[in-house]
mmCIF file of N, CA and C in Angstrom:
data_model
loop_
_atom_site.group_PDB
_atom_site.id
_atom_site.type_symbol
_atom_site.label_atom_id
_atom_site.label_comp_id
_atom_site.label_asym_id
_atom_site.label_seq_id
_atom_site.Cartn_x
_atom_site.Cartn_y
_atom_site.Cartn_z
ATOM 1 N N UNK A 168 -59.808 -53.385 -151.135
ATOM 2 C CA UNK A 168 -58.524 -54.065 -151.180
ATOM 3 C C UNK A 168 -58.559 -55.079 -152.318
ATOM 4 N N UNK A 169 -57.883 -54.737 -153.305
ATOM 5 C CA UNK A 169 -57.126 -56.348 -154.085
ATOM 6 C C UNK A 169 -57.969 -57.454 -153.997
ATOM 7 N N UNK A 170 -58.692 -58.398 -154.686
ATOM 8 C CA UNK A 170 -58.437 -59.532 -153.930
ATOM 9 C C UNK A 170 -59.836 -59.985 -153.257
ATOM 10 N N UNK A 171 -60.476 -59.157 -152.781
ATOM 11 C CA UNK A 171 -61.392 -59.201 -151.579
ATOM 12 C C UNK A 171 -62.767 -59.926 -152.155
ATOM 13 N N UNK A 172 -63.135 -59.193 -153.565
ATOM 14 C CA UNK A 172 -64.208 -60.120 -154.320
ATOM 15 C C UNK A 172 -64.311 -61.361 -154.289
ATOM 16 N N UNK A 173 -63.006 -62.375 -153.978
ATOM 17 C CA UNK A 173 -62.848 -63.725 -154.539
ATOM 18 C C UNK A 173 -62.282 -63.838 -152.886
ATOM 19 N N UNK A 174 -62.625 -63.559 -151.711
ATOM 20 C CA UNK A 174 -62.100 -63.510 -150.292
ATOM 21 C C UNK A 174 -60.683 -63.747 -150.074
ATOM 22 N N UNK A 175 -60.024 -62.780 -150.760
ATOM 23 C CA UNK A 175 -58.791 -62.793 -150.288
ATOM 24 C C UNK A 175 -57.987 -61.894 -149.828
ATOM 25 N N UNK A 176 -57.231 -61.623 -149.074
ATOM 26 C CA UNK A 176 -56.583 -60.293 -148.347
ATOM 27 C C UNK A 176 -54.942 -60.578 -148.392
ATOM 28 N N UNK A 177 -54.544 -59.083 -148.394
ATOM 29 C CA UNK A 177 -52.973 -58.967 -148.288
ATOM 30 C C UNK A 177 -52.565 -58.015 -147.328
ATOM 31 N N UNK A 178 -51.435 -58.348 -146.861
ATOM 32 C CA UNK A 178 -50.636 -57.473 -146.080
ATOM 33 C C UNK A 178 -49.792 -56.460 -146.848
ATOM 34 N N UNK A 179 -50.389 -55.367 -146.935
ATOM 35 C CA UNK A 179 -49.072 -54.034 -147.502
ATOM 36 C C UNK A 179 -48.496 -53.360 -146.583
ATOM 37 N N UNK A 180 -46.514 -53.243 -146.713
ATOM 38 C CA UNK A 180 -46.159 -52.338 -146.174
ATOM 39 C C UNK A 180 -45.511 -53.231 -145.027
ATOM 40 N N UNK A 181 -44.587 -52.833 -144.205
ATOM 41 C CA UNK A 181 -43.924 -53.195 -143.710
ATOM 42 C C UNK A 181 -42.907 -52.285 -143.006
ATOM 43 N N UNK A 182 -42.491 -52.433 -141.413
ATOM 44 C CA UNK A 182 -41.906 -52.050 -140.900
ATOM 45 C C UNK A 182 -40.425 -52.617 -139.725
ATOM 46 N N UNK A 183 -38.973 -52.713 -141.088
ATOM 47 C CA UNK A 183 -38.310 -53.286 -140.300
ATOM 48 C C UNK A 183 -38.080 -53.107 -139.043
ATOM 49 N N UNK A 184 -37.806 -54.682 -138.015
ATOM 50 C CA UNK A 184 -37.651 -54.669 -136.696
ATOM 51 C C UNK A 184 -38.976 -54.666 -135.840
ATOM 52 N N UNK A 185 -39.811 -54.607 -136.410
ATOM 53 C CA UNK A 185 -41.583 -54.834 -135.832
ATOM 54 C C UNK A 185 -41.898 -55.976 -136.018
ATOM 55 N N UNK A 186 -42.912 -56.474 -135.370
ATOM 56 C CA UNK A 186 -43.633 -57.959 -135.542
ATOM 57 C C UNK A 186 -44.704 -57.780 -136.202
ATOM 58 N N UNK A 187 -44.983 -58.806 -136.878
ATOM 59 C CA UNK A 187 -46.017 -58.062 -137.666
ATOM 60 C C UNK A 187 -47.259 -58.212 -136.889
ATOM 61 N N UNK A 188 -47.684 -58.998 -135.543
ATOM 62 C CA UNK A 188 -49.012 -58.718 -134.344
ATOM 63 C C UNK A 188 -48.490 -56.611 -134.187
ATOM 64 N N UNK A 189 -47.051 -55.851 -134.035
ATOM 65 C CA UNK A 189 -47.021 -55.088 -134.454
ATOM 66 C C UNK A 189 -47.731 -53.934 -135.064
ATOM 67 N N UNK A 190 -47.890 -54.384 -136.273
ATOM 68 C CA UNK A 190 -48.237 -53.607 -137.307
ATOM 69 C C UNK A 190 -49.762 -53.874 -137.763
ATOM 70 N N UNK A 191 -50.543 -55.110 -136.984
ATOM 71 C CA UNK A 191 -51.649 -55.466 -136.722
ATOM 72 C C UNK A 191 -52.091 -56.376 -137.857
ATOM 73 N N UNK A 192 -51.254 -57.359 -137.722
ATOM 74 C CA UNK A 192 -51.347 -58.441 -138.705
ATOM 75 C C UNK A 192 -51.124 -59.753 -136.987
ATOM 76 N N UNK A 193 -52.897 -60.031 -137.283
ATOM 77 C CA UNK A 193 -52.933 -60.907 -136.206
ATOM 78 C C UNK A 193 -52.335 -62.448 -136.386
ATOM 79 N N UNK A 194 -52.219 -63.417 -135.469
ATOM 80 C CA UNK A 194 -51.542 -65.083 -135.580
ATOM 81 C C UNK A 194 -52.363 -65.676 -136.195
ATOM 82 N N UNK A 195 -52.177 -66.629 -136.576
ATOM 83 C CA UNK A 195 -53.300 -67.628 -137.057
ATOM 84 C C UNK A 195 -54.300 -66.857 -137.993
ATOM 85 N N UNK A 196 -53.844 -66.411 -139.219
ATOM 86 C CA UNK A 196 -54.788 -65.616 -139.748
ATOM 87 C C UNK A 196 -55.035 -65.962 -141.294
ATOM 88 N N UNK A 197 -53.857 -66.526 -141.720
ATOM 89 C CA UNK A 197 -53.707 -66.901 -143.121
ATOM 90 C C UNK A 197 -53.729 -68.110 -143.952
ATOM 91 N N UNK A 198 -54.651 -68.730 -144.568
ATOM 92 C CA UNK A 198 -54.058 -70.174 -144.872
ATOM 93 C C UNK A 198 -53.038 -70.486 -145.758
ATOM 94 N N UNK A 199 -52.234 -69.317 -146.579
ATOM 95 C CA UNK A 199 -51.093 -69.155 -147.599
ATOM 96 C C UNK A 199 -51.089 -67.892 -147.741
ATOM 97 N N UNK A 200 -49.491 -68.057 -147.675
ATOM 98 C CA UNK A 200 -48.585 -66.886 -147.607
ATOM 99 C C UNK A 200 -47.742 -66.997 -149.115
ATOM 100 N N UNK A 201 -47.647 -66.177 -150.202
ATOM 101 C CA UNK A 201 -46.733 -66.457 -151.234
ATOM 102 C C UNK A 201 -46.275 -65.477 -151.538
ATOM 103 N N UNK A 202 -45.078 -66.035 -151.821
ATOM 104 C CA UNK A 202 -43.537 -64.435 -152.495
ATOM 105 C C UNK A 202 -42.699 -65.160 -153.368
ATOM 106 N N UNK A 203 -42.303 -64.378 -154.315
ATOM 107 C CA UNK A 203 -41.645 -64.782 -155.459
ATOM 108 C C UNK A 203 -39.817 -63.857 -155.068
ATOM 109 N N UNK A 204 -38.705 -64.560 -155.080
ATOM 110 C CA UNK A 204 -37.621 -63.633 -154.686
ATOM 111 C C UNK A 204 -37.884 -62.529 -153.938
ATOM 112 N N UNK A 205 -38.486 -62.845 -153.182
ATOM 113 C CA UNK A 205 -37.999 -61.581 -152.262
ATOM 114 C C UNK A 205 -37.712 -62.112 -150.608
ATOM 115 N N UNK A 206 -38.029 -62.959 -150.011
ATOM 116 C CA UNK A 206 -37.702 -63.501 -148.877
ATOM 117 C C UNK A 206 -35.982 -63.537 -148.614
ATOM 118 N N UNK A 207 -35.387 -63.889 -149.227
ATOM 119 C CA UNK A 207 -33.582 -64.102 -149.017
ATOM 120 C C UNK A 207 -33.168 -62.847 -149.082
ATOM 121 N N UNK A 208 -34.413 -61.667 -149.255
ATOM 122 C CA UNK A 208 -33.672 -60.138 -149.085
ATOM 123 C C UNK A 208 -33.908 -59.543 -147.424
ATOM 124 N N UNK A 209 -34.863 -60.208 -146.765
ATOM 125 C CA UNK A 209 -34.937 -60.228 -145.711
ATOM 126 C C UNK A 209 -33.459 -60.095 -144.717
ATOM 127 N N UNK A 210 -33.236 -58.911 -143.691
ATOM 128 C CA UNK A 210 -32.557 -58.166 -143.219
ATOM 129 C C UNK A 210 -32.133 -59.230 -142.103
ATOM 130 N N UNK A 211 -33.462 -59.630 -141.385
ATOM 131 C CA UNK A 211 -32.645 -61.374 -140.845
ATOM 132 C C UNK A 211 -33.657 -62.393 -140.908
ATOM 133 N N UNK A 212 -33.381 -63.074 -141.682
ATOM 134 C CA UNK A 212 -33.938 -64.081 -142.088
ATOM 135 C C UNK A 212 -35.049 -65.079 -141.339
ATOM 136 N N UNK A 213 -34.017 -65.492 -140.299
ATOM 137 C CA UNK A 213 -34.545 -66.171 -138.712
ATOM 138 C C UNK A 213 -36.164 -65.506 -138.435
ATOM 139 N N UNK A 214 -35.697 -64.316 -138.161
ATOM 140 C CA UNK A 214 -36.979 -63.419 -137.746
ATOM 141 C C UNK A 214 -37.929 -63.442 -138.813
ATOM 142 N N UNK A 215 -37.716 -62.971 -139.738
ATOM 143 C CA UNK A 215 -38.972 -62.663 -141.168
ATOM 144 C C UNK A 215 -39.886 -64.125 -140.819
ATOM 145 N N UNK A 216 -38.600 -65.673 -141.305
ATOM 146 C CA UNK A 216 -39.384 -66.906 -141.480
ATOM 147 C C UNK A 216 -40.626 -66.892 -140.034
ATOM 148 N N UNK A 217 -39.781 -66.553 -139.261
ATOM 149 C CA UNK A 217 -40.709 -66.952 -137.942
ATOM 150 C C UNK A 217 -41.765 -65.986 -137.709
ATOM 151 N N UNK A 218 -41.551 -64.707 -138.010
ATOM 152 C CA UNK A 218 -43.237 -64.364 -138.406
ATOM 153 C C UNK A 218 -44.315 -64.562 -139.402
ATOM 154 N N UNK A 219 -43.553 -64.959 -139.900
ATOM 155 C CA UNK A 219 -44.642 -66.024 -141.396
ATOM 156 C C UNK A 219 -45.179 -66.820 -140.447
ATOM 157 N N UNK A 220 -44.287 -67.607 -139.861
ATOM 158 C CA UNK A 220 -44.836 -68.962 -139.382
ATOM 159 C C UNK A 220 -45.848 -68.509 -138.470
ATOM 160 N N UNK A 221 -45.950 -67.323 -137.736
ATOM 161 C CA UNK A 221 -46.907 -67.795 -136.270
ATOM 162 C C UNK A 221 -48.085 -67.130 -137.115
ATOM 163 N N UNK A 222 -47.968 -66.158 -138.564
ATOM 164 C CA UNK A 222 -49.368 -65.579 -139.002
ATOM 165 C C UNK A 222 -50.276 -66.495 -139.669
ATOM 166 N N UNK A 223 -49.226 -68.122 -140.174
ATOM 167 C CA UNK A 223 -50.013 -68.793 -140.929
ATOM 168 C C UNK A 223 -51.106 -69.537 -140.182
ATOM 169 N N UNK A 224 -52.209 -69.872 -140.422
ATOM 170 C CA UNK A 224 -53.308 -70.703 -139.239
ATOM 171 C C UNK A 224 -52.530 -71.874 -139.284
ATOM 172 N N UNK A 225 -53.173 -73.152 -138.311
ATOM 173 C CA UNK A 225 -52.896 -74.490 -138.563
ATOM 174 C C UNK A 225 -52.835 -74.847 -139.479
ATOM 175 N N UNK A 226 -52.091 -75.711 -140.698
ATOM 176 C CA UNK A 226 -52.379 -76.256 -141.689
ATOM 177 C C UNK A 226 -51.824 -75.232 -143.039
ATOM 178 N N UNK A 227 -51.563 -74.410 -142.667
ATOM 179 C CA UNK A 227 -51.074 -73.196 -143.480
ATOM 180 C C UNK A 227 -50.106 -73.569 -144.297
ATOM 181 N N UNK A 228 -50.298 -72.593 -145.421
ATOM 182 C CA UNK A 228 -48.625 -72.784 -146.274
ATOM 183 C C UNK A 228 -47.874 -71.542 -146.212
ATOM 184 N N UNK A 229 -46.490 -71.494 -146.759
ATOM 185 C CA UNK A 229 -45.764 -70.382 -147.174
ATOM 186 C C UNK A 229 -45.322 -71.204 -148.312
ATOM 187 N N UNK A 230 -45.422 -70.572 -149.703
ATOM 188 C CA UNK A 230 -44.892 -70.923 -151.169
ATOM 189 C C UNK A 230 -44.486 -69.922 -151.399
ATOM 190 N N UNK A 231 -42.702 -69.963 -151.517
ATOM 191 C CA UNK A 231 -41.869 -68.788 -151.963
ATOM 192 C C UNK A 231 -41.311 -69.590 -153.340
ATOM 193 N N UNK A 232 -40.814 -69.059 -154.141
ATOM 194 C CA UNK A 232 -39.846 -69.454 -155.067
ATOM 195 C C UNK A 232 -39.016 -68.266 -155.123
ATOM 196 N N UNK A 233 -37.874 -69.189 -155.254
ATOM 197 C CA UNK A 233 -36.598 -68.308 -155.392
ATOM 198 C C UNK A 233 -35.336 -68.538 -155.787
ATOM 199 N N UNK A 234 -34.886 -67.848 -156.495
ATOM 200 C CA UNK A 234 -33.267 -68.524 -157.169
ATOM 201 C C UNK A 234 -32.531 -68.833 -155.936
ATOM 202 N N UNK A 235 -31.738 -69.919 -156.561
ATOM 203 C CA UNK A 235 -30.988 -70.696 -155.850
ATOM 204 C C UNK A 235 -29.182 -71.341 -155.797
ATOM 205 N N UNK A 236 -28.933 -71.525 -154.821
ATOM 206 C CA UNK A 236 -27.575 -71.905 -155.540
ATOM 207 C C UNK A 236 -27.321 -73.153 -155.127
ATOM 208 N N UNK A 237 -26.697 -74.067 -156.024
ATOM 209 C CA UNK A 237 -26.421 -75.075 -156.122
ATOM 210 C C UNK A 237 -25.497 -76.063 -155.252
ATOM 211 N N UNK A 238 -24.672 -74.523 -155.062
ATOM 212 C CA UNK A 238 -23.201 -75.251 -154.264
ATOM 213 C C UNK A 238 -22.745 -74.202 -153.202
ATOM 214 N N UNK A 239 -22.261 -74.356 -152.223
ATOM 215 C CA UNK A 239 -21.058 -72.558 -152.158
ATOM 216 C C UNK A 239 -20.104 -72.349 -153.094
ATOM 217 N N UNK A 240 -19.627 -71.443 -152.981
ATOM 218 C CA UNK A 240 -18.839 -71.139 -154.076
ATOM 219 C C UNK A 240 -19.477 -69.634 -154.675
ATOM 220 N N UNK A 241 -18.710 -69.367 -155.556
ATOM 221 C CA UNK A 241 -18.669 -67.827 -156.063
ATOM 222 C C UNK A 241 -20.236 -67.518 -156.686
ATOM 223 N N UNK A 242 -20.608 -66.020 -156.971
ATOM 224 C CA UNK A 242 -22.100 -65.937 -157.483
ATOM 225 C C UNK A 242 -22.362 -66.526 -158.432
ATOM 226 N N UNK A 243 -24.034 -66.406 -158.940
ATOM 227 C CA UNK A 243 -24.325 -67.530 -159.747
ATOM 228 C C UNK A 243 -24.354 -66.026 -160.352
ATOM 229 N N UNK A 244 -24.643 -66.731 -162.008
ATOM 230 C CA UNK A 244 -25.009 -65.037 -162.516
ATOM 231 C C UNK A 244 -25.967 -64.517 -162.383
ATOM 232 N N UNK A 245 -27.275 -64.607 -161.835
ATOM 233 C CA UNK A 245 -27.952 -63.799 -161.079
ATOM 234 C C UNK A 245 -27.818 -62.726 -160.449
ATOM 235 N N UNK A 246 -26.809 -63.256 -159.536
ATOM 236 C CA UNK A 246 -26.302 -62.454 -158.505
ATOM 237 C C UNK A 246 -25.160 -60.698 -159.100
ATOM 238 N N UNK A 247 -24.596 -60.945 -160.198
ATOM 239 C CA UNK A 247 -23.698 -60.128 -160.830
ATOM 240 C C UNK A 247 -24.480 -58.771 -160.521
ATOM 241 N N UNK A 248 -25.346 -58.095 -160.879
ATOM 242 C CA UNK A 248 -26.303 -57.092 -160.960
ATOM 243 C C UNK A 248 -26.960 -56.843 -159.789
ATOM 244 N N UNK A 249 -27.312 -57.911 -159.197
ATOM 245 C CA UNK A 249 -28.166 -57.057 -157.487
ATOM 246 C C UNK A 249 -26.990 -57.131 -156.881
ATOM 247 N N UNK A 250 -25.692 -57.420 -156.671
ATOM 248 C CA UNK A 250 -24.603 -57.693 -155.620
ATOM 249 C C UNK A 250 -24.523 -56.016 -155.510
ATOM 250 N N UNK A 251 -25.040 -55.109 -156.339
ATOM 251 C CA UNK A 251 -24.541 -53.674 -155.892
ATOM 252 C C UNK A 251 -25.452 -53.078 -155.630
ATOM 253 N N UNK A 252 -26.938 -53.772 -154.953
ATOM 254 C CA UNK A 252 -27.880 -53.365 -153.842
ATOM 255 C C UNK A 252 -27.546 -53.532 -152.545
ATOM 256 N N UNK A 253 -27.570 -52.352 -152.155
ATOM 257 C CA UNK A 253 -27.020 -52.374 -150.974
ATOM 258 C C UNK A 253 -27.905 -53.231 -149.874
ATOM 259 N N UNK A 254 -29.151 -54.032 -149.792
ATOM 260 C CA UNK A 254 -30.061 -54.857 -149.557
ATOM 261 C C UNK A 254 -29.611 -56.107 -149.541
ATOM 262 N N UNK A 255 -28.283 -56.622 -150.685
ATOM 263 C CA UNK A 255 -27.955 -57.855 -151.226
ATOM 264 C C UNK A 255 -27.168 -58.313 -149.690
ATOM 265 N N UNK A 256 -26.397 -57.168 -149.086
ATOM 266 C CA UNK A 256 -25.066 -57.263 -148.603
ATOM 267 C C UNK A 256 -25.681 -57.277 -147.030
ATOM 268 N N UNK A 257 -26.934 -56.483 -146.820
ATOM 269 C CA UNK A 257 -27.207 -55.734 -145.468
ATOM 270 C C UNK A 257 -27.969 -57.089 -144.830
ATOM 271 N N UNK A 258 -27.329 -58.236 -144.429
ATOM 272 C CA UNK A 258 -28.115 -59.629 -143.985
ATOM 273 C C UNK A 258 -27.558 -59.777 -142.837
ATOM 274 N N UNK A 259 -28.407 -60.674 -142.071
ATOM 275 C CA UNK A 259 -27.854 -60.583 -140.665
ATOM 276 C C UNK A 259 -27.075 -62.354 -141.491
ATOM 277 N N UNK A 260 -25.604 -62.712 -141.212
ATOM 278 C CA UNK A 260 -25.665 -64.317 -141.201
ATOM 279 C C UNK A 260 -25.808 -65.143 -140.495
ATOM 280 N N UNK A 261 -25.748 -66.136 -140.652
ATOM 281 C CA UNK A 261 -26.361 -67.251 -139.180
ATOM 282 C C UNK A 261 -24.916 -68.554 -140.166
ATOM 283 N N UNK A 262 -24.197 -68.892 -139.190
ATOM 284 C CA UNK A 262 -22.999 -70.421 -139.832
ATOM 285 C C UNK A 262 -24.127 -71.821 -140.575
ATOM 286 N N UNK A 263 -25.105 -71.799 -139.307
ATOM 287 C CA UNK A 263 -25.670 -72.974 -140.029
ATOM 288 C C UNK A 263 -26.752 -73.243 -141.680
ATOM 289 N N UNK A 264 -27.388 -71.761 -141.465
ATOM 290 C CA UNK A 264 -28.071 -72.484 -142.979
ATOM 291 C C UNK A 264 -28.212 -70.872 -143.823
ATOM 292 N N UNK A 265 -27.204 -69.501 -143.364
ATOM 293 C CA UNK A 265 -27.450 -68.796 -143.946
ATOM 294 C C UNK A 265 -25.919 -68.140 -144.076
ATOM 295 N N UNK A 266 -25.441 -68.570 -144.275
ATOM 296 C CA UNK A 266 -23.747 -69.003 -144.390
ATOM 297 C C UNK A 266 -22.844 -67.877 -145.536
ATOM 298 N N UNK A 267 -23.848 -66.977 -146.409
ATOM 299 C CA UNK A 267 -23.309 -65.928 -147.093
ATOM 300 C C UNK A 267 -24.155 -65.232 -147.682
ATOM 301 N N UNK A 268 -24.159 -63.938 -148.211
ATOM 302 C CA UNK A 268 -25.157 -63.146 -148.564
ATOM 303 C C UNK A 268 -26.096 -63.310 -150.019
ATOM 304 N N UNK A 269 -26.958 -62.805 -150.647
ATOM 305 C CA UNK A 269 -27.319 -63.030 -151.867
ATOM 306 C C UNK A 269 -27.948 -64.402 -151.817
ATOM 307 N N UNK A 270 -27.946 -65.534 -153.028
ATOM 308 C CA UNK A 270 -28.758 -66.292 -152.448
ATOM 309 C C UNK A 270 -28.549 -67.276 -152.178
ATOM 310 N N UNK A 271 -29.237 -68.222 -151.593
ATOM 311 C CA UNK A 271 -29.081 -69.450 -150.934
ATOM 312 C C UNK A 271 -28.653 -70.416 -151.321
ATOM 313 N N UNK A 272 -28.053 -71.979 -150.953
ATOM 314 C CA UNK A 272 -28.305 -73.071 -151.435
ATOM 315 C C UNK A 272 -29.994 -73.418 -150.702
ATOM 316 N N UNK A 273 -30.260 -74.557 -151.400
ATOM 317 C CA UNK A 273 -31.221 -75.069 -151.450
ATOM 318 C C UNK A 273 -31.517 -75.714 -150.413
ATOM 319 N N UNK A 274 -30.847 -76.556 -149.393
ATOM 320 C CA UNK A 274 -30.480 -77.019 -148.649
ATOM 321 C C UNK A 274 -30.549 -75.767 -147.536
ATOM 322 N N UNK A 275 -30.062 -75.072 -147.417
ATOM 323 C CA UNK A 275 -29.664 -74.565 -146.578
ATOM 324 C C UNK A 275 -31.425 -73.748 -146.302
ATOM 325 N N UNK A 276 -32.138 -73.326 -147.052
ATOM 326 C CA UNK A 276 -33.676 -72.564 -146.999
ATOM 327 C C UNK A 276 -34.494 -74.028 -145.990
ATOM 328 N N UNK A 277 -33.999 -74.898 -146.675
ATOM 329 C CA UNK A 277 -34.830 -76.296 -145.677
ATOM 330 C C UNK A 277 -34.467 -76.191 -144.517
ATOM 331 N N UNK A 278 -33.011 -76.097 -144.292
ATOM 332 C CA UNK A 278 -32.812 -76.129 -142.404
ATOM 333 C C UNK A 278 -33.451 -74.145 -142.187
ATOM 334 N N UNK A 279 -33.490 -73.177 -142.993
ATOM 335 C CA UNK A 279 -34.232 -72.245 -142.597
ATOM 336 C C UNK A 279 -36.084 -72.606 -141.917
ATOM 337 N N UNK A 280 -36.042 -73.354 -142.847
ATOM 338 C CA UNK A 280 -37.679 -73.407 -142.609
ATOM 339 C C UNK A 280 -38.080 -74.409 -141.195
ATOM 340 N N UNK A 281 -37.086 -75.147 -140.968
ATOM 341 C CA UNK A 281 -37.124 -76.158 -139.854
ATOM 342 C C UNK A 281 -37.246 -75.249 -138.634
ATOM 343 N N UNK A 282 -36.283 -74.480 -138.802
ATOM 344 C CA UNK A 282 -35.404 -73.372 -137.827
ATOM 345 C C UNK A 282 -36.464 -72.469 -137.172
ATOM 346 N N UNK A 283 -37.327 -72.107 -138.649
ATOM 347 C CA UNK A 283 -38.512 -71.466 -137.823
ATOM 348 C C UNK A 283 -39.627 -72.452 -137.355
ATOM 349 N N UNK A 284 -39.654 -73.095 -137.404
ATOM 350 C CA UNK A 284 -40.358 -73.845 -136.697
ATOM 351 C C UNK A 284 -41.718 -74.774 -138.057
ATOM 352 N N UNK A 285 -41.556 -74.781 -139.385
ATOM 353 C CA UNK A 285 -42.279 -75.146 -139.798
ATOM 354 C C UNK A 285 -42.027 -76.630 -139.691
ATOM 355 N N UNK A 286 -43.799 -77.521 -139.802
ATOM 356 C CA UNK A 286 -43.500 -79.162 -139.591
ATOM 357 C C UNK A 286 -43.153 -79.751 -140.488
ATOM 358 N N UNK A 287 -43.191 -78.998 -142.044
ATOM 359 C CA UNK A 287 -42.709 -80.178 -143.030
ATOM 360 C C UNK A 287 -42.636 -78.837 -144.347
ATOM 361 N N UNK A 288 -41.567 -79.234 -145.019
ATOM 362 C CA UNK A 288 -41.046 -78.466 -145.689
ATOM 363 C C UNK A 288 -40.011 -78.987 -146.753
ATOM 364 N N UNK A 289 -40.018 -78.611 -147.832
ATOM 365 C CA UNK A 289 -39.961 -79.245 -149.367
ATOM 366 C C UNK A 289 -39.579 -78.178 -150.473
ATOM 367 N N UNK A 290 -39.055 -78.720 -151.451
ATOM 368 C CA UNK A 290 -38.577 -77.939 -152.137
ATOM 369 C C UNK A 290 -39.446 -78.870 -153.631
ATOM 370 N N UNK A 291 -39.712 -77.761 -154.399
ATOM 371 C CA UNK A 291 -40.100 -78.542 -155.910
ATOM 372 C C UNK A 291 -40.303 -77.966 -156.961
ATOM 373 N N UNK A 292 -39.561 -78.459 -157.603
ATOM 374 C CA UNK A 292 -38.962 -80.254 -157.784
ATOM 375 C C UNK A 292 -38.191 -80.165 -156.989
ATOM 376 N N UNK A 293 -38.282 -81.688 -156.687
ATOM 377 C CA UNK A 293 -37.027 -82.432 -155.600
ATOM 378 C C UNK A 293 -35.755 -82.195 -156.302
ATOM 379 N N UNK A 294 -35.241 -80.913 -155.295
ATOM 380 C CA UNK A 294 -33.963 -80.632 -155.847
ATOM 381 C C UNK A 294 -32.748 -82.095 -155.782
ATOM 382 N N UNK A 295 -33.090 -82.900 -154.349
ATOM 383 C CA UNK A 295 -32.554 -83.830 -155.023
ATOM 384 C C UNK A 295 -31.782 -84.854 -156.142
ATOM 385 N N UNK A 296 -33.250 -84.640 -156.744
ATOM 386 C CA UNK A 296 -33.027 -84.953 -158.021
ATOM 387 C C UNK A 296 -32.812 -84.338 -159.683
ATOM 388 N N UNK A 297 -32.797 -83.074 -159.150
ATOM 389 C CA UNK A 297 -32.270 -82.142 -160.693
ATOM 390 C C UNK A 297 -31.276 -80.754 -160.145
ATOM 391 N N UNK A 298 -30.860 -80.552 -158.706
ATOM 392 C CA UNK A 298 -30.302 -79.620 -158.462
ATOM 393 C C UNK A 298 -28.699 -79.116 -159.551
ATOM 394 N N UNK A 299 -28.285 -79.978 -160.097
ATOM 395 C CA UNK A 299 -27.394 -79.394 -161.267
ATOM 396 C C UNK A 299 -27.721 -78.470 -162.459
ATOM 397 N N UNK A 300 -29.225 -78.797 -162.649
ATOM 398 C CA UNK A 300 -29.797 -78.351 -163.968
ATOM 399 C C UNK A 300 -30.732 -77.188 -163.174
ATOM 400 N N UNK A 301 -31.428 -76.524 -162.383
ATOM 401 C CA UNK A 301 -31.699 -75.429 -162.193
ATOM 402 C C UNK A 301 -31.236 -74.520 -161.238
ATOM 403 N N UNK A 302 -31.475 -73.636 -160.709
ATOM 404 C CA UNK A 302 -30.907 -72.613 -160.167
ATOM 405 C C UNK A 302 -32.505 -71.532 -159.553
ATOM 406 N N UNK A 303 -33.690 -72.185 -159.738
ATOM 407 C CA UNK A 303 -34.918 -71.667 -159.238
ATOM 408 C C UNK A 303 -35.499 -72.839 -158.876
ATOM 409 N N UNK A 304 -36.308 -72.224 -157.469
ATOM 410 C CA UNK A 304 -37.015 -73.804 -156.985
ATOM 411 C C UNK A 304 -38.061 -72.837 -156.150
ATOM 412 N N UNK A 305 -39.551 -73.810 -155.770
ATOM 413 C CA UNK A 305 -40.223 -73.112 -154.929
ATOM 414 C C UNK A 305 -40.080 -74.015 -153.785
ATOM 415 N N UNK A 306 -40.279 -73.333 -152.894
ATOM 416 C CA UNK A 306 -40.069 -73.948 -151.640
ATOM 417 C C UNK A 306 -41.342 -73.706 -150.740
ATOM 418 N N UNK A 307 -41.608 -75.101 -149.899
ATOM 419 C CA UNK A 307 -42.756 -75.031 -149.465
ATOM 420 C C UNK A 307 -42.504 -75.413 -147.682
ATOM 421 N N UNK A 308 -43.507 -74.577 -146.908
ATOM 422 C CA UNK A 308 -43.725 -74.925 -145.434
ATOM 423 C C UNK A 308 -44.510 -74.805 -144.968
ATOM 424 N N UNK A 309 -45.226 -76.110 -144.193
ATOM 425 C CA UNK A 309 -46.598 -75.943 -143.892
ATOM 426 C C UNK A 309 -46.808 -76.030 -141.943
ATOM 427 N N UNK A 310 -47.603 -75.671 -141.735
ATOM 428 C CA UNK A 310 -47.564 -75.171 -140.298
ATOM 429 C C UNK A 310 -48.192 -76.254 -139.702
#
């Protein structure tokens, strides 16, 4: 496997609507979990975050980065080109922090990460403080 020289392991493959104890990806197993855009393609969101969360050990991270949106309001241009994956559209929504398809505000991935249950969770840079000027952020949750 990948990885294994320098002790590290990955999960390949995936089966929507399974858990991943499932597919034999045990709890408490990982000390970081990382994905680059692909988490907000997740079919329902709720569920994906919250099996991250129970595979990470104590103390664990998940570091995703992922484009972002700034405001609601219409697509960013990102969005122009995947909006006709049929993946973009196929999301379960939730009113409180997953409020339309494609991708997120920034804000709204933080009350995701709460939601699943992570204890502290961050975005960086502190969108806070530059959310006008980018449109990519990594986002962090630690168990």
């Amino acid at each position: 496997m990948p990885g294994q020289s320098a002790g590290l392991s990955h999960v390949q493959g995936f089966v929507a609507g399974a858990t991943l104890e499932e597919i034999g990806v045990e709890h408490n197993t990982y000390d970081i979990i990382w994905g680059v855009n692909a988490i907000h393609v997740a079919t329902d969101l709720k569920f994906t975050l919250k099996e991250l969360y129970k595979i990470l050990k104590p103390g664990g991270t998940l570091l995703i980065a992922e484009t972002v949106r700034s405001s609601d309001g219409p697509m960013i241009q990102h969005e122009f080109v995947i909006n006709t994956l049929d993946d973009y559209w196929n999301v379960k929504l939730d009113k409180e922090w997953r409020p339309n398809c494609g991708f997120m505000k920034w804000t709204d991935w933080l009350k995701a990460l709460e939601a699943a249950g992570f204890d502290v969770y961050e975005t960086v840079p502190n969108m806070k403080e530059v959310e006008k000027e980018l449109t990519c952020v990594q986002l962090i949750g630690m168990k």
